[in-house]
PDB file of C-alpha atoms in Angstrom:
ATOM      1  CA  UNK U   1      -0.109  -0.061   0.216  1.00 38.00           C
ATOM      2  CA  UNK U   2       1.352   3.457  -0.969  1.00 42.00           C
ATOM      3  CA  UNK U   3       1.770   5.902   2.161  1.00 40.00           C
ATOM      4  CA  UNK U   4       0.027   8.906   2.224  1.00 40.00           C
ATOM      5  CA  UNK U   5       1.749  12.021   3.117  1.00 42.00           C
ATOM      6  CA  UNK U   6       0.211  11.902   6.686  1.00 39.00           C
ATOM      7  CA  UNK U   7       1.850   8.562   6.815  1.00 36.00           C
ATOM      8  CA  UNK U   8       5.503   7.510   8.030  1.00 37.00           C
ATOM      9  CA  UNK U   9       8.085   7.018   5.253  1.00 44.00           C
ATOM     10  CA  UNK U  10       9.708   3.956   5.707  1.00 53.00           C
ATOM     11  CA  UNK U  11      13.324   4.889   4.582  1.00 85.00           C
ATOM     12  CA  UNK U  12      15.421   1.974   5.466  1.00 94.00           C
ATOM     13  CA  UNK U  13      17.686   1.292   2.675  1.00 98.00           C
ATOM     14  CA  UNK U  14      20.248  -1.917   1.836  1.00 98.00           C
ATOM     15  CA  UNK U  15      23.898  -1.076   1.686  1.00 99.00           C
ATOM     16  CA  UNK U  16      26.836  -3.109   0.467  1.00 99.00           C
ATOM     17  CA  UNK U  17      30.068  -2.220   2.491  1.00 99.00           C
ATOM     18  CA  UNK U  18      33.335  -4.156   1.210  1.00 98.00           C
ATOM     19  CA  UNK U  19      35.801  -3.975   3.759  1.00 97.00           C
ATOM     20  CA  UNK U  20      33.554  -4.021   6.681  1.00 97.00           C
ATOM     21  CA  UNK U  21      35.543  -5.725   8.940  1.00 96.00           C
ATOM     22  CA  UNK U  22      37.732  -3.067  10.115  1.00 93.00           C
ATOM     23  CA  UNK U  23      38.760   0.616   9.939  1.00 94.00           C
ATOM     24  CA  UNK U  24      36.668   2.867   7.988  1.00 96.00           C
ATOM     25  CA  UNK U  25      34.653  -0.112   6.085  1.00 97.00           C
ATOM     26  CA  UNK U  26      33.586  -1.050   9.812  1.00 97.00           C
ATOM     27  CA  UNK U  27      32.898   2.307  11.097  1.00 98.00           C
ATOM     28  CA  UNK U  28      30.532   3.057   7.930  1.00 98.00           C
ATOM     29  CA  UNK U  29      28.497  -0.163   8.341  1.00 98.00           C
ATOM     30  CA  UNK U  30      28.371   0.573  12.024  1.00 98.00           C
ATOM     31  CA  UNK U  31      26.687   4.146  11.305  1.00 98.00           C
ATOM     32  CA  UNK U  32      24.312   2.939   8.594  1.00 98.00           C
ATOM     33  CA  UNK U  33      23.203   0.415  11.133  1.00 98.00           C
ATOM     34  CA  UNK U  34      22.508   2.722  13.851  1.00 98.00           C
ATOM     35  CA  UNK U  35      20.472   4.894  11.310  1.00 96.00           C
ATOM     36  CA  UNK U  36      18.273   1.884  10.575  1.00 97.00           C
ATOM     37  CA  UNK U  37      19.738   0.571   7.225  1.00 98.00           C
ATOM     38  CA  UNK U  38      20.704  -2.943   6.334  1.00 98.00           C
ATOM     39  CA  UNK U  39      24.283  -3.773   5.306  1.00 99.00           C
ATOM     40  CA  UNK U  40      25.667  -6.555   3.681  1.00 99.00           C
ATOM     41  CA  UNK U  41      29.197  -6.632   4.856  1.00 99.00           C
ATOM     42  CA  UNK U  42      31.982  -8.018   2.974  1.00 98.00           C
ATOM     43  CA  UNK U  43      35.713  -8.900   3.756  1.00 98.00           C
ATOM     44  CA  UNK U  44      38.267 -11.721   3.872  1.00 97.00           C
ATOM     45  CA  UNK U  45      36.931 -12.608   7.427  1.00 96.00           C
ATOM     46  CA  UNK U  46      34.565 -11.169  10.019  1.00 97.00           C
ATOM     47  CA  UNK U  47      31.808 -10.408   7.737  1.00 98.00           C
ATOM     48  CA  UNK U  48      28.340 -11.238   6.317  1.00 98.00           C
ATOM     49  CA  UNK U  49      30.110 -12.467   3.218  1.00 98.00           C
ATOM     50  CA  UNK U  50      33.525 -13.746   2.796  1.00 98.00           C
ATOM     51  CA  UNK U  51      35.232 -12.757  -0.420  1.00 98.00           C
ATOM     52  CA  UNK U  52      38.877 -12.214  -1.356  1.00 98.00           C
ATOM     53  CA  UNK U  53      38.762  -9.391  -4.003  1.00 98.00           C
ATOM     54  CA  UNK U  54      42.328  -9.720  -5.317  1.00 98.00           C
ATOM     55  CA  UNK U  55      41.060 -12.759  -7.230  1.00 98.00           C
ATOM     56  CA  UNK U  56      38.425 -13.424  -9.921  1.00 98.00           C
ATOM     57  CA  UNK U  57      36.791 -15.972  -7.900  1.00 98.00           C
ATOM     58  CA  UNK U  58      36.278 -13.540  -4.974  1.00 98.00           C
ATOM     59  CA  UNK U  59      34.611 -11.310  -7.118  1.00 98.00           C
ATOM     60  CA  UNK U  60      32.449 -13.804  -8.578  1.00 98.00           C
ATOM     61  CA  UNK U  61      31.545 -15.011  -5.205  1.00 98.00           C
ATOM     62  CA  UNK U  62      30.864 -11.433  -4.005  1.00 98.00           C
ATOM     63  CA  UNK U  63      28.191 -10.908  -6.947  1.00 98.00           C
ATOM     64  CA  UNK U  64      26.550 -13.982  -6.637  1.00 98.00           C
ATOM     65  CA  UNK U  65      26.262 -13.825  -2.797  1.00 98.00           C
ATOM     66  CA  UNK U  66      24.936 -10.172  -2.838  1.00 99.00           C
ATOM     67  CA  UNK U  67      22.224 -11.032  -5.498  1.00 98.00           C
ATOM     68  CA  UNK U  68      21.389 -13.830  -3.408  1.00 98.00           C
ATOM     69  CA  UNK U  69      21.254 -12.218  -0.222  1.00 98.00           C
ATOM     70  CA  UNK U  70      19.667  -8.909  -1.296  1.00 98.00           C
ATOM     71  CA  UNK U  71      17.257 -10.215  -3.548  1.00 96.00           C
ATOM     72  CA  UNK U  72      18.370  -8.530  -6.430  1.00 96.00           C
ATOM     73  CA  UNK U  73      17.697  -5.183  -5.269  1.00 97.00           C
ATOM     74  CA  UNK U  74      20.340  -2.905  -3.440  1.00 99.00           C
ATOM     75  CA  UNK U  75      20.306   1.112  -2.811  1.00 99.00           C
ATOM     76  CA  UNK U  76      24.097   1.791  -2.339  1.00 99.00           C
ATOM     77  CA  UNK U  77      27.717   0.377  -2.804  1.00 99.00           C
ATOM     78  CA  UNK U  78      30.423   1.882  -0.816  1.00 99.00           C
ATOM     79  CA  UNK U  79      33.713   0.064  -1.915  1.00 99.00           C
ATOM     80  CA  UNK U  80      36.086   0.129   1.286  1.00 98.00           C
ATOM     81  CA  UNK U  81      38.243  -2.681   0.863  1.00 96.00           C
ATOM     82  CA  UNK U  82      41.838  -1.829   0.289  1.00 94.00           C
ATOM     83  CA  UNK U  83      45.566  -2.826   1.232  1.00 93.00           C
ATOM     84  CA  UNK U  84      48.641  -0.963   1.667  1.00 91.00           C
ATOM     85  CA  UNK U  85      51.185  -3.799   0.858  1.00 91.00           C
ATOM     86  CA  UNK U  86      54.115  -2.980  -1.623  1.00 93.00           C
ATOM     87  CA  UNK U  87      52.988  -5.345  -3.488  1.00 96.00           C
ATOM     88  CA  UNK U  88      50.920  -6.280  -6.649  1.00 97.00           C
ATOM     89  CA  UNK U  89      47.991  -7.499  -4.674  1.00 98.00           C
ATOM     90  CA  UNK U  90      47.461  -3.762  -3.520  1.00 97.00           C
ATOM     91  CA  UNK U  91      46.699  -2.962  -7.111  1.00 98.00           C
ATOM     92  CA  UNK U  92      44.452  -6.022  -7.511  1.00 98.00           C
ATOM     93  CA  UNK U  93      42.296  -5.214  -4.568  1.00 98.00           C
ATOM     94  CA  UNK U  94      42.458  -1.475  -4.452  1.00 98.00           C
ATOM     95  CA  UNK U  95      41.922  -1.039  -8.212  1.00 98.00           C
ATOM     96  CA  UNK U  96      40.471  -4.082  -9.838  1.00 99.00           C
ATOM     97  CA  UNK U  97      38.688  -5.281  -6.817  1.00 98.00           C
ATOM     98  CA  UNK U  98      37.139  -2.054  -6.261  1.00 98.00           C
ATOM     99  CA  UNK U  99      36.071  -1.693 -10.019  1.00 99.00           C
ATOM    100  CA  UNK U 100      34.632  -5.262 -10.180  1.00 98.00           C
ATOM    101  CA  UNK U 101      32.744  -4.414  -6.983  1.00 98.00           C
ATOM    102  CA  UNK U 102      30.822  -1.565  -8.451  1.00 99.00           C
ATOM    103  CA  UNK U 103      30.406  -2.960 -12.175  1.00 98.00           C
ATOM    104  CA  UNK U 104      29.221  -6.248 -10.852  1.00 98.00           C
ATOM    105  CA  UNK U 105      26.541  -4.650  -8.570  1.00 98.00           C
ATOM    106  CA  UNK U 106      25.144  -1.900 -10.480  1.00 98.00           C
ATOM    107  CA  UNK U 107      22.461  -3.865 -12.204  1.00 97.00           C
ATOM    108  CA  UNK U 108      21.175  -4.424  -8.633  1.00 98.00           C
ATOM    109  CA  UNK U 109      21.592  -0.932  -7.807  1.00 98.00           C
ATOM    110  CA  UNK U 110      19.101   0.316 -10.726  1.00 93.00           C
ATOM    111  CA  UNK U 111      15.900  -1.437  -9.170  1.00 94.00           C
ATOM    112  CA  UNK U 112      16.532   1.794  -6.331  1.00 97.00           C
ATOM    113  CA  UNK U 113      14.730   4.526  -6.141  1.00 96.00           C
ATOM    114  CA  UNK U 114      17.906   6.587  -5.584  1.00 98.00           C
ATOM    115  CA  UNK U 115      20.731   4.501  -6.159  1.00 98.00           C
ATOM    116  CA  UNK U 116      24.171   5.510  -5.011  1.00 99.00           C
ATOM    117  CA  UNK U 117      28.000   4.450  -5.065  1.00 99.00           C
ATOM    118  CA  UNK U 118      31.042   5.618  -3.526  1.00 99.00           C
ATOM    119  CA  UNK U 119      34.811   4.557  -3.150  1.00 99.00           C
ATOM    120  CA  UNK U 120      37.479   5.178  -0.813  1.00 98.00           C
ATOM    121  CA  UNK U 121      40.399   6.639  -2.306  1.00 97.00           C
ATOM    122  CA  UNK U 122      43.150   8.635  -0.535  1.00 95.00           C
ATOM    123  CA  UNK U 123      44.976  11.651   0.147  1.00 93.00           C
ATOM    124  CA  UNK U 124      48.013   9.688  -1.270  1.00 92.00           C
ATOM    125  CA  UNK U 125      46.594   9.684  -4.908  1.00 92.00           C
ATOM    126  CA  UNK U 126      48.436  13.187  -4.846  1.00 91.00           C
ATOM    127  CA  UNK U 127      51.768  11.648  -4.293  1.00 92.00           C
ATOM    128  CA  UNK U 128      54.278  10.085  -6.163  1.00 93.00           C
ATOM    129  CA  UNK U 129      52.900   7.415  -8.444  1.00 96.00           C
ATOM    130  CA  UNK U 130      53.867   4.830 -11.114  1.00 97.00           C
ATOM    131  CA  UNK U 131      52.412   5.677 -14.519  1.00 97.00           C
ATOM    132  CA  UNK U 132      52.976   2.662 -15.972  1.00 98.00           C
ATOM    133  CA  UNK U 133      50.884   1.166 -13.187  1.00 98.00           C
ATOM    134  CA  UNK U 134      48.113   3.487 -13.467  1.00 98.00           C
ATOM    135  CA  UNK U 135      47.687   3.311 -17.300  1.00 98.00           C
ATOM    136  CA  UNK U 136      47.460  -0.477 -17.457  1.00 98.00           C
ATOM    137  CA  UNK U 137      44.651   0.009 -14.428  1.00 99.00           C
ATOM    138  CA  UNK U 138      42.607   2.574 -16.435  1.00 98.00           C
ATOM    139  CA  UNK U 139      42.938   0.521 -19.304  1.00 98.00           C
ATOM    140  CA  UNK U 140      41.463  -2.551 -17.712  1.00 98.00           C
ATOM    141  CA  UNK U 141      44.457  -4.876 -17.995  1.00 98.00           C
ATOM    142  CA  UNK U 142      44.925  -6.493 -14.946  1.00 98.00           C
ATOM    143  CA  UNK U 143      47.604  -8.477 -16.145  1.00 98.00           C
ATOM    144  CA  UNK U 144      49.817  -5.560 -17.797  1.00 98.00           C
ATOM    145  CA  UNK U 145      48.924  -3.815 -14.000  1.00 98.00           C
ATOM    146  CA  UNK U 146      50.425  -6.853 -12.111  1.00 98.00           C
ATOM    147  CA  UNK U 147      53.277  -6.905 -14.564  1.00 98.00           C
ATOM    148  CA  UNK U 148      54.226  -3.367 -14.059  1.00 98.00           C
ATOM    149  CA  UNK U 149      53.780  -3.493 -10.177  1.00 98.00           C
ATOM    150  CA  UNK U 150      56.079  -6.346  -9.906  1.00 98.00           C
ATOM    151  CA  UNK U 151      58.612  -4.413 -12.140  1.00 97.00           C
ATOM    152  CA  UNK U 152      57.939  -1.806  -9.604  1.00 97.00           C
ATOM    153  CA  UNK U 153      58.893  -3.996  -6.476  1.00 97.00           C
ATOM    154  CA  UNK U 154      61.989  -4.987  -8.348  1.00 97.00           C
ATOM    155  CA  UNK U 155      63.138  -1.444  -9.090  1.00 96.00           C
ATOM    156  CA  UNK U 156      62.190   0.636  -5.621  1.00 93.00           C
ATOM    157  CA  UNK U 157      60.537  -2.185  -3.224  1.00 96.00           C
ATOM    158  CA  UNK U 158      56.977  -1.072  -4.525  1.00 95.00           C
ATOM    159  CA  UNK U 159      56.748   1.870  -2.560  1.00 94.00           C
ATOM    160  CA  UNK U 160      54.662   3.922  -5.098  1.00 96.00           C
ATOM    161  CA  UNK U 161      51.854   1.292  -5.747  1.00 97.00           C
ATOM    162  CA  UNK U 162      49.642   2.277  -3.138  1.00 96.00           C
ATOM    163  CA  UNK U 163      49.613   6.107  -4.399  1.00 96.00           C
ATOM    164  CA  UNK U 164      49.299   4.503  -7.781  1.00 98.00           C
ATOM    165  CA  UNK U 165      46.227   2.132  -6.875  1.00 98.00           C
ATOM    166  CA  UNK U 166      44.537   5.271  -5.497  1.00 98.00           C
ATOM    167  CA  UNK U 167      45.095   7.369  -8.511  1.00 98.00           C
ATOM    168  CA  UNK U 168      44.104   4.935 -10.751  1.00 98.00           C
ATOM    169  CA  UNK U 169      40.650   4.455  -8.945  1.00 98.00           C
ATOM    170  CA  UNK U 170      40.237   8.255  -8.779  1.00 98.00           C
ATOM    171  CA  UNK U 171      40.430   8.760 -12.365  1.00 98.00           C
ATOM    172  CA  UNK U 172      38.255   5.888 -13.008  1.00 99.00           C
ATOM    173  CA  UNK U 173      35.593   7.569 -10.950  1.00 99.00           C
ATOM    174  CA  UNK U 174      35.755  10.609 -12.570  1.00 98.00           C
ATOM    175  CA  UNK U 175      35.435   8.839 -16.279  1.00 98.00           C
ATOM    176  CA  UNK U 176      32.568   6.619 -15.173  1.00 98.00           C
ATOM    177  CA  UNK U 177      30.578   8.933 -13.091  1.00 99.00           C
ATOM    178  CA  UNK U 178      29.735  10.861 -16.327  1.00 98.00           C
ATOM    179  CA  UNK U 179      29.107   7.788 -18.746  1.00 98.00           C
ATOM    180  CA  UNK U 180      25.585   6.731 -19.486  1.00 97.00           C
ATOM    181  CA  UNK U 181      26.161   3.429 -17.365  1.00 97.00           C
ATOM    182  CA  UNK U 182      26.189   5.640 -14.366  1.00 98.00           C
ATOM    183  CA  UNK U 183      25.181   9.074 -14.968  1.00 98.00           C
ATOM    184  CA  UNK U 184      22.000   8.505 -17.264  1.00 96.00           C
ATOM    185  CA  UNK U 185      21.083   5.339 -14.817  1.00 96.00           C
ATOM    186  CA  UNK U 186      20.773   8.403 -11.823  1.00 97.00           C
ATOM    187  CA  UNK U 187      23.507   6.600  -9.983  1.00 98.00           C
ATOM    188  CA  UNK U 188      25.757   9.536  -8.359  1.00 99.00           C
ATOM    189  CA  UNK U 189      29.598   8.080  -7.920  1.00 99.00           C
ATOM    190  CA  UNK U 190      31.984   9.371  -5.850  1.00 99.00           C
ATOM    191  CA  UNK U 191      35.465   9.090  -4.049  1.00 99.00           C
ATOM    192  CA  UNK U 192      36.411   9.780  -0.653  1.00 98.00           C
ATOM    193  CA  UNK U 193      40.106  10.578  -0.006  1.00 97.00           C
ATOM    194  CA  UNK U 194      40.970  10.305   3.773  1.00 96.00           C
ATOM    195  CA  UNK U 195      44.288  11.662   5.216  1.00 94.00           C
ATOM    196  CA  UNK U 196      45.624   9.669   7.813  1.00 93.00           C
ATOM    197  CA  UNK U 197      43.060   7.875   9.840  1.00 94.00           C
ATOM    198  CA  UNK U 198      43.691   6.434  13.224  1.00 93.00           C
ATOM    199  CA  UNK U 199      44.241   2.599  13.098  1.00 86.00           C
ATOM    200  CA  UNK U 200      46.034  -0.421  14.537  1.00 79.00           C
ATOM    201  CA  UNK U 201      48.270  -0.031  11.497  1.00 77.00           C
ATOM    202  CA  UNK U 202      48.964   3.893  12.122  1.00 85.00           C
ATOM    203  CA  UNK U 203      48.394   4.005  15.945  1.00 88.00           C
ATOM    204  CA  UNK U 204      52.011   2.778  16.991  1.00 89.00           C
ATOM    205  CA  UNK U 205      53.456   5.466  14.630  1.00 88.00           C
ATOM    206  CA  UNK U 206      51.121   8.367  16.140  1.00 92.00           C
ATOM    207  CA  UNK U 207      52.124   7.258  19.692  1.00 92.00           C
ATOM    208  CA  UNK U 208      55.847   7.951  18.803  1.00 92.00           C
ATOM    209  CA  UNK U 209      56.848  11.523  18.586  1.00 91.00           C
ATOM    210  CA  UNK U 210      59.136  11.266  15.718  1.00 92.00           C
ATOM    211  CA  UNK U 211      57.408   9.048  13.780  1.00 92.00           C
ATOM    212  CA  UNK U 212      54.069  11.052  14.123  1.00 92.00           C
ATOM    213  CA  UNK U 213      56.160  14.324  13.168  1.00 92.00           C
ATOM    214  CA  UNK U 214      57.714  12.665  10.224  1.00 91.00           C
ATOM    215  CA  UNK U 215      54.306  11.297   9.055  1.00 90.00           C
ATOM    216  CA  UNK U 216      52.270  14.822   9.333  1.00 92.00           C
ATOM    217  CA  UNK U 217      55.441  16.177   7.436  1.00 90.00           C
ATOM    218  CA  UNK U 218      54.115  14.144   4.661  1.00 91.00           C
ATOM    219  CA  UNK U 219      50.636  14.036   5.355  1.00 93.00           C
ATOM    220  CA  UNK U 220      50.009  17.961   7.321  1.00 93.00           C
ATOM    221  CA  UNK U 221      46.850  17.963   8.935  1.00 93.00           C
ATOM    222  CA  UNK U 222      46.220  21.134  10.634  1.00 93.00           C
ATOM    223  CA  UNK U 223      42.659  20.825  11.455  1.00 95.00           C
ATOM    224  CA  UNK U 224      42.314  18.516  14.314  1.00 94.00           C
ATOM    225  CA  UNK U 225      45.168  16.187  12.820  1.00 91.00           C
ATOM    226  CA  UNK U 226      44.981  12.705  12.096  1.00 93.00           C
ATOM    227  CA  UNK U 227      40.984  11.560  12.214  1.00 95.00           C
ATOM    228  CA  UNK U 228      39.125   8.645  13.580  1.00 96.00           C
ATOM    229  CA  UNK U 229      37.521   6.456  10.938  1.00 96.00           C
ATOM    230  CA  UNK U 230      34.031   8.021  11.625  1.00 97.00           C
ATOM    231  CA  UNK U 231      34.983  11.215   9.705  1.00 97.00           C
ATOM    232  CA  UNK U 232      35.033   9.465   6.275  1.00 98.00           C
ATOM    233  CA  UNK U 233      32.418   7.380   7.107  1.00 98.00           C
ATOM    234  CA  UNK U 234      30.174  10.340   7.735  1.00 98.00           C
ATOM    235  CA  UNK U 235      31.003  11.580   4.246  1.00 98.00           C
ATOM    236  CA  UNK U 236      30.420   8.217   2.603  1.00 99.00           C
ATOM    237  CA  UNK U 237      27.082   7.731   4.436  1.00 98.00           C
ATOM    238  CA  UNK U 238      25.777  11.204   2.977  1.00 98.00           C
ATOM    239  CA  UNK U 239      27.260  10.613  -0.574  1.00 99.00           C
ATOM    240  CA  UNK U 240      25.262   7.380  -0.720  1.00 99.00           C
ATOM    241  CA  UNK U 241      21.862   8.764   0.785  1.00 98.00           C
ATOM    242  CA  UNK U 242      19.053  10.200  -0.996  1.00 98.00           C
ATOM    243  CA  UNK U 243      20.146  13.593  -0.104  1.00 97.00           C
ATOM    244  CA  UNK U 244      22.835  13.502  -2.557  1.00 98.00           C
ATOM    245  CA  UNK U 245      21.431  14.224  -5.757  1.00 97.00           C
ATOM    246  CA  UNK U 246      23.708  16.006  -7.641  1.00 98.00           C
ATOM    247  CA  UNK U 247      27.384  15.624  -6.361  1.00 98.00           C
ATOM    248  CA  UNK U 248      29.147  12.983  -8.893  1.00 99.00           C
ATOM    249  CA  UNK U 249      32.683  12.553 -10.201  1.00 98.00           C
ATOM    250  CA  UNK U 250      33.828  13.921  -7.356  1.00 98.00           C
ATOM    251  CA  UNK U 251      37.248  12.600  -5.164  1.00 97.00           C
ATOM    252  CA  UNK U 252      36.403  14.624  -1.891  1.00 98.00           C
ATOM    253  CA  UNK U 253      39.601  15.015   0.588  1.00 97.00           C
ATOM    254  CA  UNK U 254      38.810  14.372   4.411  1.00 97.00           C
ATOM    255  CA  UNK U 255      42.279  15.350   5.194  1.00 95.00           C
ATOM    256  CA  UNK U 256      42.185  17.947   8.001  1.00 94.00           C
ATOM    257  CA  UNK U 257      43.488  20.423   5.372  1.00 94.00           C
ATOM    258  CA  UNK U 258      46.421  18.118   3.953  1.00 94.00           C
ATOM    259  CA  UNK U 259      45.352  18.695   0.461  1.00 93.00           C
ATOM    260  CA  UNK U 260      45.099  22.776   0.962  1.00 92.00           C
ATOM    261  CA  UNK U 261      48.821  22.735   2.643  1.00 92.00           C
ATOM    262  CA  UNK U 262      50.334  20.727  -0.118  1.00 89.00           C
ATOM    263  CA  UNK U 263      48.575  22.350  -3.213  1.00 87.00           C
ATOM    264  CA  UNK U 264      48.810  26.170  -2.060  1.00 80.00           C
ATOM    265  CA  UNK U 265      48.457  27.576  -5.535  1.00 75.00           C
ATOM    266  CA  UNK U 266      45.732  27.797  -7.879  1.00 68.00           C
ATOM    267  CA  UNK U 267      44.462  24.564  -8.514  1.00 72.00           C
ATOM    268  CA  UNK U 268      41.943  25.958 -10.991  1.00 69.00           C
ATOM    269  CA  UNK U 269      44.296  27.350 -13.142  1.00 52.00           C
TER     270      UNK U 269
END
């Protein structure tokens, strides 16, 4: 029965969140649940759906399991899953796993009255990257991207791979967001770029004064310093809500002013 204006509207939505077992993914899933939404969490452990997004089989598992769990209809996808290892797996998860998540679940989004999608990128997208890795990603050539990543590991220890994966996914978002498959289907698609996020991985460095100073030299965050995972989670939640009708193709930094600190010139020139 259709609700009349005098009746309360049921606003609960179904979200898919990858990387839901920890960090930003866990914070996002928890926030959505506190607001009454259903969350289908995906991770390599401790999640509703167990899937390794570095592999084709894992991506197939994700697509099939979400279809079954959701009944073929979801309202939003938030791709958070990522790794920061100086190894090819960073490319296969952060870029190809994220793209596969969004592309494979897009057919389920179109049944929603307000479909939305978002990806977690990173402030590091502004740092030094490997052009060969980035271009292979954007061409959709996973084998070539892995080969380029292996070359980078042999050359310099793969220190640019994380930034390269995030640069590539940010460029993909800007390109895909205005394509007919997303824009004409009415699906806003955006990326959020956190700065330093407090986590089990970063906490030891932040607790050491020398390491903290060195980290903040690379990623200066004059507004409140490193953030809790809840900060990017709040923005991800809004970007994938019905309230967002026109923001698309954006990479929005949640970085305490790091971007503004380092790119001080006229970025619009």
